[in-house]
Amino acid sequence: MKLQEYKVWDATTRGFHWLNVLCVLGLAGVGTVILNDAALGVSNEGKVILKLTHVWIGYVFVLNLLWRFVWGFIGGPYARWRAILPFGRGYGAQLAGEFAAIREGRSQNYVGHTPLGRIAVTVLLGALLLQGATGLILAGTDLYMPPFGKTIATNIAASGVDPSQVRPNAPETVDPESYKAMRAMRAPVVETHEIMYFVLLGLIALHVAAVVLTELKHGGNIISAMFSGRKSFANPPADRPE
Ligand code: HEM
């Protein structure tokens, strides 16, 4: 059986993927401790250190994610938005083709994402974006860190206090009414960030299960392709390599 090799994931896409895995693991790990800080008996100073660590990993995560969004416009053919987003010319027919193959128990190989995989990747990227955006708001409203921290501190500083002096665990530096209003505004954001943590854990479990099961059932070394950038198939792929 002769295998044909196809180039798929460029170095930037692979770099994004593995840096994103490291960041999400770090953020979910530290986030789990923050979520359970009371039960774990973490002190107020300890909480600030945990949140600072979380936010610094968060900045790497957000920059990496933004770079991936830009790469969707300028990257290799399989990294582009038109190869990812689940719409565009011919998408409906491709999706119907994948469903038909599943129903008939036929193995179909794809160089890039399968039509169903495009939905999964879009949902994952959207969930990561929402988690990054809510995280940046929390960093501003909790630790007064960029990009929103300066504006928040200016709005809640007690009269006569320089906004640069506003910091966590220092109630004397803030105006109580403005602080209360700011906390009320951020409450739904914390809620969303917490819900998205659980949603992401579920999506990540599904994503890992899907790639492992696909490789076991259909081959095509899709897992090692995220390291090597190449896939190999005996039969011609359903999507045409560009
Ligand atoms: C995959 C990405 C992320 C995951 C899984 C995650 C997870 C979590 C979890 C579980 C918590 C605890 C929530 C709670 O105490 O109710 C948390 C809190 C927090 N996160 Fe994230 N996070 C992520 C990304 C980010 C980013 C990108 C930033 C900012 C750059 C960020 C900033 C914060 C802050 C400031 C808090 C403290 C909120 C508070 O309890 O006052 N997070 N995160």
mmCIF file of C-alpha atoms and ligand atoms in Angstrom:
data_model
loop_
_atom_site.group_PDB
_atom_site.id
_atom_site.type_symbol
_atom_site.label_atom_id
_atom_site.label_comp_id
_atom_site.label_asym_id
_atom_site.label_seq_id
_atom_site.Cartn_x
_atom_site.Cartn_y
_atom_site.Cartn_z
ATOM 1 C CA MET A 1 0.000 0.000 0.000
ATOM 2 C CA LYS A 2 1.629 3.228 -1.151
ATOM 3 C CA LEU A 3 1.118 6.237 1.096
ATOM 4 C CA GLN A 4 0.961 9.717 -0.360
ATOM 5 C CA GLU A 5 2.196 12.534 1.904
ATOM 6 C CA TYR A 6 0.462 15.939 2.056
ATOM 7 C CA LYS A 7 1.686 19.160 3.710
ATOM 8 C CA VAL A 8 -1.019 20.614 5.914
ATOM 9 C CA TRP A 9 -0.249 22.588 9.084
ATOM 10 C CA ASP A 10 2.368 25.326 8.677
ATOM 11 C CA ALA A 11 4.884 26.073 11.456
ATOM 12 C CA THR A 12 2.849 29.062 12.747
ATOM 13 C CA THR A 13 -0.335 27.010 13.078
ATOM 14 C CA ARG A 14 1.540 24.242 14.937
ATOM 15 C CA GLY A 15 3.310 26.777 17.157
ATOM 16 C CA PHE A 16 -0.014 28.449 17.969
ATOM 17 C CA HIS A 17 -1.641 25.097 18.756
ATOM 18 C CA TRP A 18 0.978 23.851 21.227
ATOM 19 C CA LEU A 19 1.534 27.240 22.933
ATOM 20 C CA ASN A 20 -2.265 27.471 23.260
ATOM 21 C CA VAL A 21 -2.365 23.985 24.853
ATOM 22 C CA LEU A 22 0.308 25.031 27.401
ATOM 23 C CA CYS A 23 -1.458 28.334 28.198
ATOM 24 C CA VAL A 24 -4.913 26.736 28.546
ATOM 25 C CA LEU A 25 -3.491 24.012 30.824
ATOM 26 C CA GLY A 26 -1.768 26.679 32.957
ATOM 27 C CA LEU A 27 -4.845 28.953 33.020
ATOM 28 C CA ALA A 28 -7.253 26.113 33.821
ATOM 29 C CA GLY A 29 -4.864 24.834 36.541
ATOM 30 C CA VAL A 30 -4.399 28.200 38.280
ATOM 31 C CA GLY A 31 -8.091 29.036 37.592
ATOM 32 C CA THR A 32 -9.153 25.851 39.415
ATOM 33 C CA VAL A 33 -7.150 26.938 42.481
ATOM 34 C CA ILE A 34 -8.670 30.478 42.322
ATOM 35 C CA LEU A 35 -12.150 28.951 42.051
ATOM 36 C CA ASN A 36 -11.511 26.888 45.207
ATOM 37 C CA ASP A 37 -9.405 29.443 47.108
ATOM 38 C CA ALA A 38 -11.750 29.629 50.111
ATOM 39 C CA ALA A 39 -11.864 25.837 50.545
ATOM 40 C CA LEU A 40 -8.065 25.734 50.172
ATOM 41 C CA GLY A 41 -7.627 28.473 52.805
ATOM 42 C CA VAL A 42 -5.662 30.819 50.476
ATOM 43 C CA SER A 43 -4.834 34.185 52.122
ATOM 44 C CA ASN A 44 -5.726 37.534 50.502
ATOM 45 C CA GLU A 45 -2.082 38.050 49.460
ATOM 46 C CA GLY A 46 -2.009 34.480 48.106
ATOM 47 C CA LYS A 47 -5.127 35.211 46.029
ATOM 48 C CA VAL A 48 -3.469 38.264 44.461
ATOM 49 C CA ILE A 49 -0.346 36.213 43.589
ATOM 50 C CA LEU A 50 -2.536 33.486 42.024
ATOM 51 C CA LYS A 51 -4.501 36.061 40.012
ATOM 52 C CA LEU A 52 -1.294 37.838 38.877
ATOM 53 C CA THR A 53 0.162 34.499 37.713
ATOM 54 C CA HIS A 54 -3.124 33.699 35.942
ATOM 55 C CA VAL A 55 -3.193 37.101 34.209
ATOM 56 C CA TRP A 56 0.441 36.936 33.006
ATOM 57 C CA ILE A 57 -0.201 33.503 31.459
ATOM 58 C CA GLY A 58 -3.459 35.052 30.159
ATOM 59 C CA TYR A 59 -1.542 37.780 28.280
ATOM 60 C CA VAL A 60 0.566 35.143 26.469
ATOM 61 C CA PHE A 61 -2.647 33.219 25.711
ATOM 62 C CA VAL A 62 -4.449 36.315 24.323
ATOM 63 C CA LEU A 63 -1.477 37.462 22.190
ATOM 64 C CA ASN A 64 -1.068 33.939 20.780
ATOM 65 C CA LEU A 65 -4.808 33.779 20.023
ATOM 66 C CA LEU A 66 -4.820 37.216 18.335
ATOM 67 C CA TRP A 67 -1.817 36.173 16.227
ATOM 68 C CA ARG A 68 -3.766 33.058 15.141
ATOM 69 C CA PHE A 69 -6.711 35.261 14.128
ATOM 70 C CA VAL A 70 -4.368 37.386 11.965
ATOM 71 C CA TRP A 71 -2.764 34.206 10.548
ATOM 72 C CA GLY A 72 -6.236 33.171 9.355
ATOM 73 C CA PHE A 73 -5.926 36.005 6.791
ATOM 74 C CA ILE A 74 -2.288 35.581 5.741
ATOM 75 C CA GLY A 75 -1.274 31.990 6.625
ATOM 76 C CA GLY A 76 -1.029 28.744 4.627
ATOM 77 C CA PRO A 77 -4.086 27.450 2.703
ATOM 78 C CA TYR A 78 -5.304 25.155 5.513
ATOM 79 C CA ALA A 79 -4.829 27.814 8.215
ATOM 80 C CA ARG A 80 -7.012 30.387 6.432
ATOM 81 C CA TRP A 81 -10.492 31.363 7.596
ATOM 82 C CA ARG A 82 -12.000 30.070 4.356
ATOM 83 C CA ALA A 83 -10.669 26.588 5.259
ATOM 84 C CA ILE A 84 -11.916 26.879 8.854
ATOM 85 C CA LEU A 85 -15.248 28.725 9.121
ATOM 86 C CA PRO A 86 -18.203 26.401 8.458
ATOM 87 C CA PHE A 87 -19.697 28.248 5.515
ATOM 88 C CA GLY A 88 -18.691 29.432 2.058
ATOM 89 C CA ARG A 89 -18.925 27.920 -1.416
ATOM 90 C CA GLY A 90 -19.553 24.167 -1.431
ATOM 91 C CA TYR A 91 -19.589 23.804 2.370
ATOM 92 C CA GLY A 92 -23.156 22.403 2.539
ATOM 93 C CA ALA A 93 -22.356 19.717 -0.058
ATOM 94 C CA GLN A 94 -19.108 18.784 1.739
ATOM 95 C CA LEU A 95 -20.968 18.443 5.048
ATOM 96 C CA ALA A 96 -23.639 16.274 3.390
ATOM 97 C CA GLY A 97 -20.802 14.165 1.921
ATOM 98 C CA GLU A 98 -19.266 13.642 5.351
ATOM 99 C CA PHE A 99 -22.636 12.636 6.861
ATOM 100 C CA ALA A 100 -23.208 10.193 3.971
ATOM 101 C CA ALA A 101 -19.743 8.654 4.513
ATOM 102 C CA ILE A 102 -20.440 8.275 8.259
ATOM 103 C CA ARG A 103 -23.869 6.673 7.562
ATOM 104 C CA GLU A 104 -22.389 4.223 5.050
ATOM 105 C CA GLY A 105 -19.403 3.426 7.293
ATOM 106 C CA ARG A 106 -16.950 4.639 4.612
ATOM 107 C CA SER A 107 -13.541 6.035 5.646
ATOM 108 C CA GLN A 108 -12.941 9.481 4.172
ATOM 109 C CA ASN A 109 -9.627 11.266 4.606
ATOM 110 C CA TYR A 110 -9.203 15.029 4.632
ATOM 111 C CA VAL A 111 -5.931 16.946 4.408
ATOM 112 C CA GLY A 112 -7.385 19.937 6.305
ATOM 113 C CA HIS A 113 -10.313 19.927 8.713
ATOM 114 C CA THR A 114 -13.321 17.746 7.924
ATOM 115 C CA PRO A 115 -16.573 19.737 7.403
ATOM 116 C CA LEU A 116 -17.722 18.721 10.918
ATOM 117 C CA GLY A 117 -14.244 19.517 12.249
ATOM 118 C CA ARG A 118 -14.655 23.071 10.885
ATOM 119 C CA ILE A 119 -17.690 23.560 13.133
ATOM 120 C CA ALA A 120 -15.744 22.179 16.110
ATOM 121 C CA VAL A 121 -12.694 24.412 15.508
ATOM 122 C CA THR A 122 -14.904 27.504 15.057
ATOM 123 C CA VAL A 123 -16.716 26.801 18.341
ATOM 124 C CA LEU A 124 -13.383 26.217 20.127
ATOM 125 C CA LEU A 125 -11.808 29.440 18.791
ATOM 126 C CA GLY A 126 -14.983 31.392 19.673
ATOM 127 C CA ALA A 127 -15.004 30.000 23.224
ATOM 128 C CA LEU A 128 -11.284 30.855 23.644
ATOM 129 C CA LEU A 129 -11.920 34.384 22.359
ATOM 130 C CA LEU A 130 -14.786 34.919 24.818
ATOM 131 C CA GLN A 131 -12.648 33.567 27.677
ATOM 132 C CA GLY A 132 -9.773 35.886 26.693
ATOM 133 C CA ALA A 133 -12.057 38.952 26.444
ATOM 134 C CA THR A 134 -13.782 38.349 29.804
ATOM 135 C CA GLY A 135 -10.361 37.597 31.370
ATOM 136 C CA LEU A 136 -8.984 40.974 30.224
ATOM 137 C CA ILE A 137 -12.008 42.757 31.771
ATOM 138 C CA LEU A 138 -11.450 40.861 35.052
ATOM 139 C CA ALA A 139 -7.742 41.757 35.010
ATOM 140 C CA GLY A 140 -8.762 45.422 34.742
ATOM 141 C CA THR A 141 -11.498 45.337 37.377
ATOM 142 C CA ASP A 142 -9.693 43.090 39.880
ATOM 143 C CA LEU A 143 -5.993 43.916 39.592
ATOM 144 C CA TYR A 144 -6.195 47.215 37.647
ATOM 145 C CA MET A 145 -3.969 45.722 34.952
ATOM 146 C CA PRO A 146 -3.923 46.532 31.196
ATOM 147 C CA PRO A 147 -5.674 47.100 28.914
ATOM 148 C CA PHE A 148 -8.598 48.435 31.018
ATOM 149 C CA GLY A 149 -7.033 48.828 34.491
ATOM 150 C CA LYS A 150 -6.019 52.484 34.161
ATOM 151 C CA THR A 151 -9.521 53.568 33.107
ATOM 152 C CA ILE A 152 -11.131 51.556 35.921
ATOM 153 C CA ALA A 153 -8.712 52.911 38.550
ATOM 154 C CA THR A 154 -9.340 56.489 37.344
ATOM 155 C CA ASN A 155 -13.097 55.941 37.690
ATOM 156 C CA ILE A 156 -13.056 54.496 41.207
ATOM 157 C CA ALA A 157 -10.137 56.301 42.897
ATOM 158 C CA ALA A 158 -11.123 58.058 46.158
ATOM 159 C CA SER A 159 -11.026 61.837 45.924
ATOM 160 C CA GLY A 160 -7.448 63.088 46.294
ATOM 161 C CA VAL A 161 -5.964 59.588 45.577
ATOM 162 C CA ASP A 162 -3.774 59.211 42.497
ATOM 163 C CA PRO A 163 -5.313 56.388 40.327
ATOM 164 C CA SER A 164 -1.864 54.738 40.149
ATOM 165 C CA GLN A 165 -2.201 54.099 43.918
ATOM 166 C CA VAL A 166 -5.420 52.069 43.483
ATOM 167 C CA ARG A 167 -4.569 48.395 44.072
ATOM 168 C CA PRO A 168 -6.236 45.162 45.240
ATOM 169 C CA ASN A 169 -6.933 44.793 48.990
ATOM 170 C CA ALA A 170 -6.614 48.553 49.608
ATOM 171 C CA PRO A 171 -10.190 49.822 50.214
ATOM 172 C CA GLU A 172 -8.864 53.182 51.476
ATOM 173 C CA THR A 173 -7.697 54.052 47.915
ATOM 174 C CA VAL A 174 -11.182 53.758 46.322
ATOM 175 C CA ASP A 175 -14.467 55.631 46.513
ATOM 176 C CA PRO A 176 -16.897 53.107 48.113
ATOM 177 C CA GLU A 177 -19.896 53.980 45.888
ATOM 178 C CA SER A 178 -17.940 53.915 42.618
ATOM 179 C CA TYR A 179 -16.211 50.676 43.713
ATOM 180 C CA LYS A 180 -19.588 49.051 44.463
ATOM 181 C CA ALA A 181 -20.963 50.112 41.063
ATOM 182 C CA MET A 182 -17.846 48.718 39.329
ATOM 183 C CA ARG A 183 -18.155 45.375 41.179
ATOM 184 C CA ALA A 184 -21.836 45.147 40.176
ATOM 185 C CA MET A 185 -20.867 45.743 36.540
ATOM 186 C CA ARG A 186 -18.191 43.027 36.610
ATOM 187 C CA ALA A 187 -20.394 40.367 38.309
ATOM 188 C CA PRO A 188 -21.875 38.986 35.025
ATOM 189 C CA VAL A 189 -18.358 38.968 33.548
ATOM 190 C CA VAL A 190 -17.021 36.744 36.382
ATOM 191 C CA GLU A 191 -20.085 34.540 35.916
ATOM 192 C CA THR A 192 -19.420 34.220 32.156
ATOM 193 C CA HIS A 193 -15.692 33.522 32.755
ATOM 194 C CA GLU A 194 -16.593 30.761 35.224
ATOM 195 C CA ILE A 195 -19.236 29.184 32.955
ATOM 196 C CA MET A 196 -16.828 29.303 29.987
ATOM 197 C CA TYR A 197 -14.194 27.509 32.100
ATOM 198 C CA PHE A 198 -16.564 24.524 32.410
ATOM 199 C CA VAL A 199 -17.655 24.826 28.757
ATOM 200 C CA LEU A 200 -13.988 24.832 27.678
ATOM 201 C CA LEU A 201 -13.182 21.779 29.813
ATOM 202 C CA GLY A 202 -16.054 19.964 28.040
ATOM 203 C CA LEU A 203 -14.992 21.154 24.566
ATOM 204 C CA ILE A 204 -11.364 20.175 25.195
ATOM 205 C CA ALA A 205 -12.432 16.671 26.326
ATOM 206 C CA LEU A 206 -14.565 16.328 23.147
ATOM 207 C CA HIS A 207 -11.736 17.646 20.939
ATOM 208 C CA VAL A 208 -9.165 15.186 22.354
ATOM 209 C CA ALA A 209 -11.640 12.270 22.169
ATOM 210 C CA ALA A 210 -12.537 13.173 18.549
ATOM 211 C CA VAL A 211 -8.938 13.267 17.278
ATOM 212 C CA VAL A 212 -7.961 10.056 19.110
ATOM 213 C CA LEU A 213 -11.057 8.159 17.849
ATOM 214 C CA THR A 214 -10.632 9.518 14.282
ATOM 215 C CA GLU A 215 -7.007 8.411 14.152
ATOM 216 C CA LEU A 216 -7.840 4.966 15.596
ATOM 217 C CA LYS A 217 -10.740 4.447 13.164
ATOM 218 C CA HIS A 218 -9.518 6.122 9.978
ATOM 219 C CA GLY A 219 -5.721 6.491 10.392
ATOM 220 C CA GLY A 220 -4.153 9.410 8.539
ATOM 221 C CA ASN A 221 -1.850 10.253 11.496
ATOM 222 C CA ILE A 222 -3.846 13.375 12.336
ATOM 223 C CA ILE A 223 -2.287 13.694 15.817
ATOM 224 C CA SER A 224 1.362 13.532 14.726
ATOM 225 C CA ALA A 225 0.437 15.953 11.872
ATOM 226 C CA MET A 226 0.156 18.694 14.521
ATOM 227 C CA PHE A 227 3.877 18.054 15.231
ATOM 228 C CA SER A 228 5.213 17.250 11.726
ATOM 229 C CA GLY A 229 2.826 19.369 9.655
ATOM 230 C CA ARG A 230 2.211 16.390 7.297
ATOM 231 C CA LYS A 231 -0.504 13.753 6.826
ATOM 232 C CA SER A 232 -0.218 10.523 4.794
ATOM 233 C CA PHE A 233 -3.042 8.579 3.146
ATOM 234 C CA ALA A 234 -3.292 5.515 0.910
ATOM 235 C CA ASN A 235 -6.514 6.795 -0.751
ATOM 236 C CA PRO A 236 -6.953 10.277 -2.259
ATOM 237 C CA PRO A 237 -8.324 12.792 0.291
ATOM 238 C CA ALA A 238 -11.876 14.164 0.035
ATOM 239 C CA ASP A 239 -10.633 17.766 0.100
ATOM 240 C CA ARG A 240 -8.380 18.801 -2.741
ATOM 241 C CA PRO A 241 -4.895 19.890 -1.632
ATOM 242 C CA GLU A 242 -4.063 23.363 -2.964
HETATM 243 C C1 HEM B 1 -8.579 29.269 28.660
HETATM 244 C C2 HEM B 1 -8.467 30.397 29.299
HETATM 245 C C3 HEM B 1 -8.881 30.632 30.731
HETATM 246 C C4 HEM B 1 -9.416 29.783 31.667
HETATM 247 C C5 HEM B 1 -9.743 28.300 31.506
HETATM 248 C C6 HEM B 1 -9.634 30.562 32.886
HETATM 249 C C7 HEM B 1 -10.177 30.073 34.053
HETATM 250 C C8 HEM B 1 -10.461 30.833 35.181
HETATM 251 C C9 HEM B 1 -11.144 30.358 36.360
HETATM 252 C C10 HEM B 1 -11.675 28.952 36.566
HETATM 253 C C11 HEM B 1 -11.226 31.392 37.244
HETATM 254 C C12 HEM B 1 -11.881 31.402 38.623
HETATM 255 C C13 HEM B 1 -13.256 32.030 38.478
HETATM 256 C C14 HEM B 1 -13.893 32.419 39.802
HETATM 257 O O1 HEM B 1 -13.181 32.583 40.792
HETATM 258 O O2 HEM B 1 -15.113 32.578 39.811
HETATM 259 C C15 HEM B 1 -10.580 32.535 36.629
HETATM 260 C C16 HEM B 1 -10.455 33.779 37.218
HETATM 261 C C17 HEM B 1 -9.814 34.855 36.642
HETATM 262 N N1 HEM B 1 -9.310 34.927 35.348
HETATM 263 FE FE1 HEM B 1 -9.288 33.421 34.026
HETATM 264 N N2 HEM B 1 -9.225 31.865 32.658
HETATM 265 C C18 HEM B 1 -8.757 31.948 31.364
HETATM 266 C C19 HEM B 1 -8.249 33.062 30.729
HETATM 267 C C20 HEM B 1 -8.005 34.280 31.345
HETATM 268 C C21 HEM B 1 -7.354 35.405 30.739
HETATM 269 C C22 HEM B 1 -6.866 35.448 29.305
HETATM 270 C C23 HEM B 1 -7.274 36.391 31.683
HETATM 271 C C24 HEM B 1 -6.676 37.773 31.575
HETATM 272 C C25 HEM B 1 -5.628 38.089 30.851
HETATM 273 C C26 HEM B 1 -7.924 35.895 32.885
HETATM 274 C C27 HEM B 1 -8.113 36.618 34.046
HETATM 275 C C28 HEM B 1 -8.743 36.168 35.192
HETATM 276 C C29 HEM B 1 -8.903 36.926 36.419
HETATM 277 C C30 HEM B 1 -8.430 38.362 36.697
HETATM 278 C C31 HEM B 1 -9.578 36.103 37.329
HETATM 279 C C32 HEM B 1 -10.001 36.445 38.763
HETATM 280 C C33 HEM B 1 -11.471 36.767 38.815
HETATM 281 C C34 HEM B 1 -11.961 36.873 40.233
HETATM 282 O O3 HEM B 1 -12.329 35.827 40.788
HETATM 283 O O4 HEM B 1 -11.955 37.956 40.749
HETATM 284 N N3 HEM B 1 -8.351 34.619 32.651
HETATM 285 N N4 HEM B 1 -10.147 32.175 35.365
#
